[in-house]
CSV table of C-alpha atoms in Angstrom, one decimal:
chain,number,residue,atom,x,y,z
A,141,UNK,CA,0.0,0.0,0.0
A,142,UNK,CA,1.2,3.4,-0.6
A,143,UNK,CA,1.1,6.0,2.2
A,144,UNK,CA,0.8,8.8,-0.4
A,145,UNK,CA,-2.5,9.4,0.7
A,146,UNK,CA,-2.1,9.0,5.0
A,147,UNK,CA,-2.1,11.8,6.7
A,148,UNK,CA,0.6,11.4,9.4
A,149,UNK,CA,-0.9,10.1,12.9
A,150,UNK,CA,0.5,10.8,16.6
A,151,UNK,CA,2.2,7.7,18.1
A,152,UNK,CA,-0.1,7.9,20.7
A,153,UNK,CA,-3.5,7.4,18.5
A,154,UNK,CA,-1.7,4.1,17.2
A,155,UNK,CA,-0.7,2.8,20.4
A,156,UNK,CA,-4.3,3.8,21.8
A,157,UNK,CA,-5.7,1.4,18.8
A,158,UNK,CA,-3.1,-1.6,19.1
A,159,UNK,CA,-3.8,-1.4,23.1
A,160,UNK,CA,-7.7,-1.9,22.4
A,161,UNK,CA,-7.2,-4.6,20.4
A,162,UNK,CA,-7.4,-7.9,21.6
A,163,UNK,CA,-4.7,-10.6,21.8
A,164,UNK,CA,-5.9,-12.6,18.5
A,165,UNK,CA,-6.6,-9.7,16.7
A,166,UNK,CA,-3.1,-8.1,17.7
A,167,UNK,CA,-1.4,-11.3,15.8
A,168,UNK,CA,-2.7,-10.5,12.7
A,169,UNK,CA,-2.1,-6.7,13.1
A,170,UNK,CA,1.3,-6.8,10.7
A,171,UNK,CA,-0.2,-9.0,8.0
A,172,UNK,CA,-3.4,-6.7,8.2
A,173,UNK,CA,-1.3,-3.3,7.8
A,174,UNK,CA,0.8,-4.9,4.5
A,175,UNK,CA,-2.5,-6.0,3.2
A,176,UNK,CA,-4.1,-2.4,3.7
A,177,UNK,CA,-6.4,-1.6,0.6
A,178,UNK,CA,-5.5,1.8,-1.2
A,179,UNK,CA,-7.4,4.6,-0.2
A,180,UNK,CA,-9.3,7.0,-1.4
A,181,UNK,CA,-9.1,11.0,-0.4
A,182,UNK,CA,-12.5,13.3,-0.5
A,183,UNK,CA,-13.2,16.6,1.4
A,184,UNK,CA,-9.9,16.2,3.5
A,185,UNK,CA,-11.0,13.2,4.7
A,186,UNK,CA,-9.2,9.5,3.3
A,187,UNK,CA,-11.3,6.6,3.1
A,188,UNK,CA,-10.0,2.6,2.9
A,189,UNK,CA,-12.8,0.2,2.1
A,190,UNK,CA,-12.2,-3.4,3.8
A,191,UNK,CA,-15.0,-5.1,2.2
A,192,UNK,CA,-18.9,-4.5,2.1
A,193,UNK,CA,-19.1,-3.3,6.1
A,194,UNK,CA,-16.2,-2.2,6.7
A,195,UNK,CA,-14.8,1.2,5.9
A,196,UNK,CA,-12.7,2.9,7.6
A,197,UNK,CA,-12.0,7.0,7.5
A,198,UNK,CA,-9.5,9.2,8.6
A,199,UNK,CA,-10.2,13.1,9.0
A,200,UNK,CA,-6.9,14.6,10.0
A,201,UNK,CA,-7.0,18.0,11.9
A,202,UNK,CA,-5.9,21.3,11.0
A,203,UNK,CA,-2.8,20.4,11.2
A,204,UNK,CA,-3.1,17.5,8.7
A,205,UNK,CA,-2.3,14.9,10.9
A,206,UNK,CA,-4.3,12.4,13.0
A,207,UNK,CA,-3.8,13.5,15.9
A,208,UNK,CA,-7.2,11.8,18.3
A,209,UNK,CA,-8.7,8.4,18.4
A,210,UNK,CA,-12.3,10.3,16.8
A,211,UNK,CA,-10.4,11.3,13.7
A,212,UNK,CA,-10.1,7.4,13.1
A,213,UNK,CA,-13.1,5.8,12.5
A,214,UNK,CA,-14.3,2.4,11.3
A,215,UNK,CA,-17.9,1.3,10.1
A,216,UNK,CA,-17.4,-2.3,11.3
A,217,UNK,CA,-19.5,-3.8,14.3
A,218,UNK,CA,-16.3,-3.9,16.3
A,219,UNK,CA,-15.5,-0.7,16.2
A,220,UNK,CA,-13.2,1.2,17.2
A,221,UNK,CA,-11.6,-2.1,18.7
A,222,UNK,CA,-11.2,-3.4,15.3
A,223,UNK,CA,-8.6,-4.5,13.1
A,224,UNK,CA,-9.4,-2.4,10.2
A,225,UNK,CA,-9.2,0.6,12.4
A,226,UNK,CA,-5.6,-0.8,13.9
A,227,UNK,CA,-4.3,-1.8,10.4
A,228,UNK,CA,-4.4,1.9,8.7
A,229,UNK,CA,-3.4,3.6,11.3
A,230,UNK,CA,-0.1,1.3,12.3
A,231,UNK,CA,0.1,1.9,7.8
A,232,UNK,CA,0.1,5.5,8.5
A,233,UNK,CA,3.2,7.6,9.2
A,234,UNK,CA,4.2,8.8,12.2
A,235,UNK,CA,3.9,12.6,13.1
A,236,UNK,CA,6.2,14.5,14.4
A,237,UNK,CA,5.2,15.1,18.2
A,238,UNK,CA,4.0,18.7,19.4
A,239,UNK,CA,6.7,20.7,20.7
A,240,UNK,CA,6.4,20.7,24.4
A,241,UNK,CA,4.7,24.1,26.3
A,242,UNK,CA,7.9,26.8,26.5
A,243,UNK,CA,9.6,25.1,24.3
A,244,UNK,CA,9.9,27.2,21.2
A,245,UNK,CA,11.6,25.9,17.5
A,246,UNK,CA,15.2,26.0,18.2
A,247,UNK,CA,15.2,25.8,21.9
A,248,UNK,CA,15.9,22.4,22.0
A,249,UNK,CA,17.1,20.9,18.8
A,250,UNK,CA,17.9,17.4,20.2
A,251,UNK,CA,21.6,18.4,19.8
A,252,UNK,CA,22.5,16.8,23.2
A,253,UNK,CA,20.9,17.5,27.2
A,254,UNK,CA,19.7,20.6,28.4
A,255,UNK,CA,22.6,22.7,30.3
A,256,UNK,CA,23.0,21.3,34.4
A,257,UNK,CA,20.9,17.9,33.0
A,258,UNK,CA,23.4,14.8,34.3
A,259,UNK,CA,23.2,12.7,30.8
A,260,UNK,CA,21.3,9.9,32.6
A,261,UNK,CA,18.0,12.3,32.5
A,262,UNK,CA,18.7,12.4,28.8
A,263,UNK,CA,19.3,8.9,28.1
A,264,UNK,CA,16.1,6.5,26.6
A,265,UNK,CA,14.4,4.0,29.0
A,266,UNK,CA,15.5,0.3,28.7
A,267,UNK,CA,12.9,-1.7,26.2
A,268,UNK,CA,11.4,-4.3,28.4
A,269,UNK,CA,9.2,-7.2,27.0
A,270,UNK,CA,9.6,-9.2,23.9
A,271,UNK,CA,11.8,-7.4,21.0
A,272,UNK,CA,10.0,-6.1,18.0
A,273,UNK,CA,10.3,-5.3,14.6
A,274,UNK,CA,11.4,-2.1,13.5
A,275,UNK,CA,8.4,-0.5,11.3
A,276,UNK,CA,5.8,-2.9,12.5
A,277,UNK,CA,2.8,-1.5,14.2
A,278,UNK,CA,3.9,-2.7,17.6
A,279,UNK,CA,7.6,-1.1,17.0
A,280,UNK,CA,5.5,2.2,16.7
A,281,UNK,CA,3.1,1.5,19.6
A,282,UNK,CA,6.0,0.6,21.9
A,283,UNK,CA,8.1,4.2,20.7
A,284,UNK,CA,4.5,5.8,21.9
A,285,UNK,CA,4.8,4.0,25.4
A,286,UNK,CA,8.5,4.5,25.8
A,287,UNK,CA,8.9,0.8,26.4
A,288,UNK,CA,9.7,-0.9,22.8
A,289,UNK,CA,6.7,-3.1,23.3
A,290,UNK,CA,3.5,-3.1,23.6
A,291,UNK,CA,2.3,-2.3,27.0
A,292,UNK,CA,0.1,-5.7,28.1
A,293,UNK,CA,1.2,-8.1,25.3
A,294,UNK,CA,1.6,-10.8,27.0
A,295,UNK,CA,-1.5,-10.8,29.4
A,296,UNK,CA,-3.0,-13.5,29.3
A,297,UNK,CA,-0.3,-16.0,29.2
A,298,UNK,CA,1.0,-17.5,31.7
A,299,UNK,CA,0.4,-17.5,35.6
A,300,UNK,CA,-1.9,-14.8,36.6
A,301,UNK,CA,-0.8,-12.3,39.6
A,302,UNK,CA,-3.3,-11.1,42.2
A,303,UNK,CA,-6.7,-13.0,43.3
């Protein structure tokens, strides 16, 4: 599929719709994104029809990106928990996140830490969990959650903690 036509969506929209998913329909969340139908754009908004039921739409924001979970909508009964959902927006590209209140363009060009930071503050969390692939949707859910995988995959398995 081409991503001419996506409008770039926030990491966080994505990893909101991998996290609603469940765990069978998160299996077949890579093979669902490559097999993504082309879409089609109208009155700002881009449209990718999965079959007779299922169409999903995307309505970026003025600032052409994606950037809540109500500018991604599907037409499907399990919406918005749905694969369809899930698979165009993991298909999409990533936007570049907001600039952070006080922090004006050039403040903080990512050259290195902020004067008086140690360089521990600076440095990225460990990745914890099971390794994923770069560019799948689950890489770019587990950049959102700052953990490099999916928060929850694995519940379900194994011994359960509590009660």
């Amino acid at each position: 599929m081409s991503s001419a036509l996506l409008p770039p969506v926030t990491a966080e929209v994505v990893a909101d719709a991998v996290e609603n998913l469940s765990a069978r329909l998160r299996k077949k969340l890579d093979a669902a994104i490559e097999g993504c139908p082309e879409g089609a754009g109208a009155d700002g908004a881009v449209v990718f029809r999965f079959g007779e039921d299922a169409v999903v739409t995307l309505r970026p924001g003025p600032s052409g990106a994606v950037t809540e979970a109500g500018q991604a909508v599907c037409g499907c009964l399990l919406a918005p928990r749905c694969l369809h959902r899930a698979a165009v927006l993991g298909a999409a590209p990533l936007a570049e996140p907001e600039p952070l209140a006080g922090e004006g363009p050039g403040e903080r060009d990512g050259a290195g830490p902020e004067p008086g930071t140690p360089p521990e503050a600076d440095a990225p969390a460990p990745a914890t969990g099971p390794a994923t692939a770069p560019g799948s949707a689950s890489d770019a859910a587990g950049r959102a959650a700052g953990t490099g995988a999916i928060a929850g995959a694995g519940a379900g398995t194994g011994a359960s903690g509590g009660a």
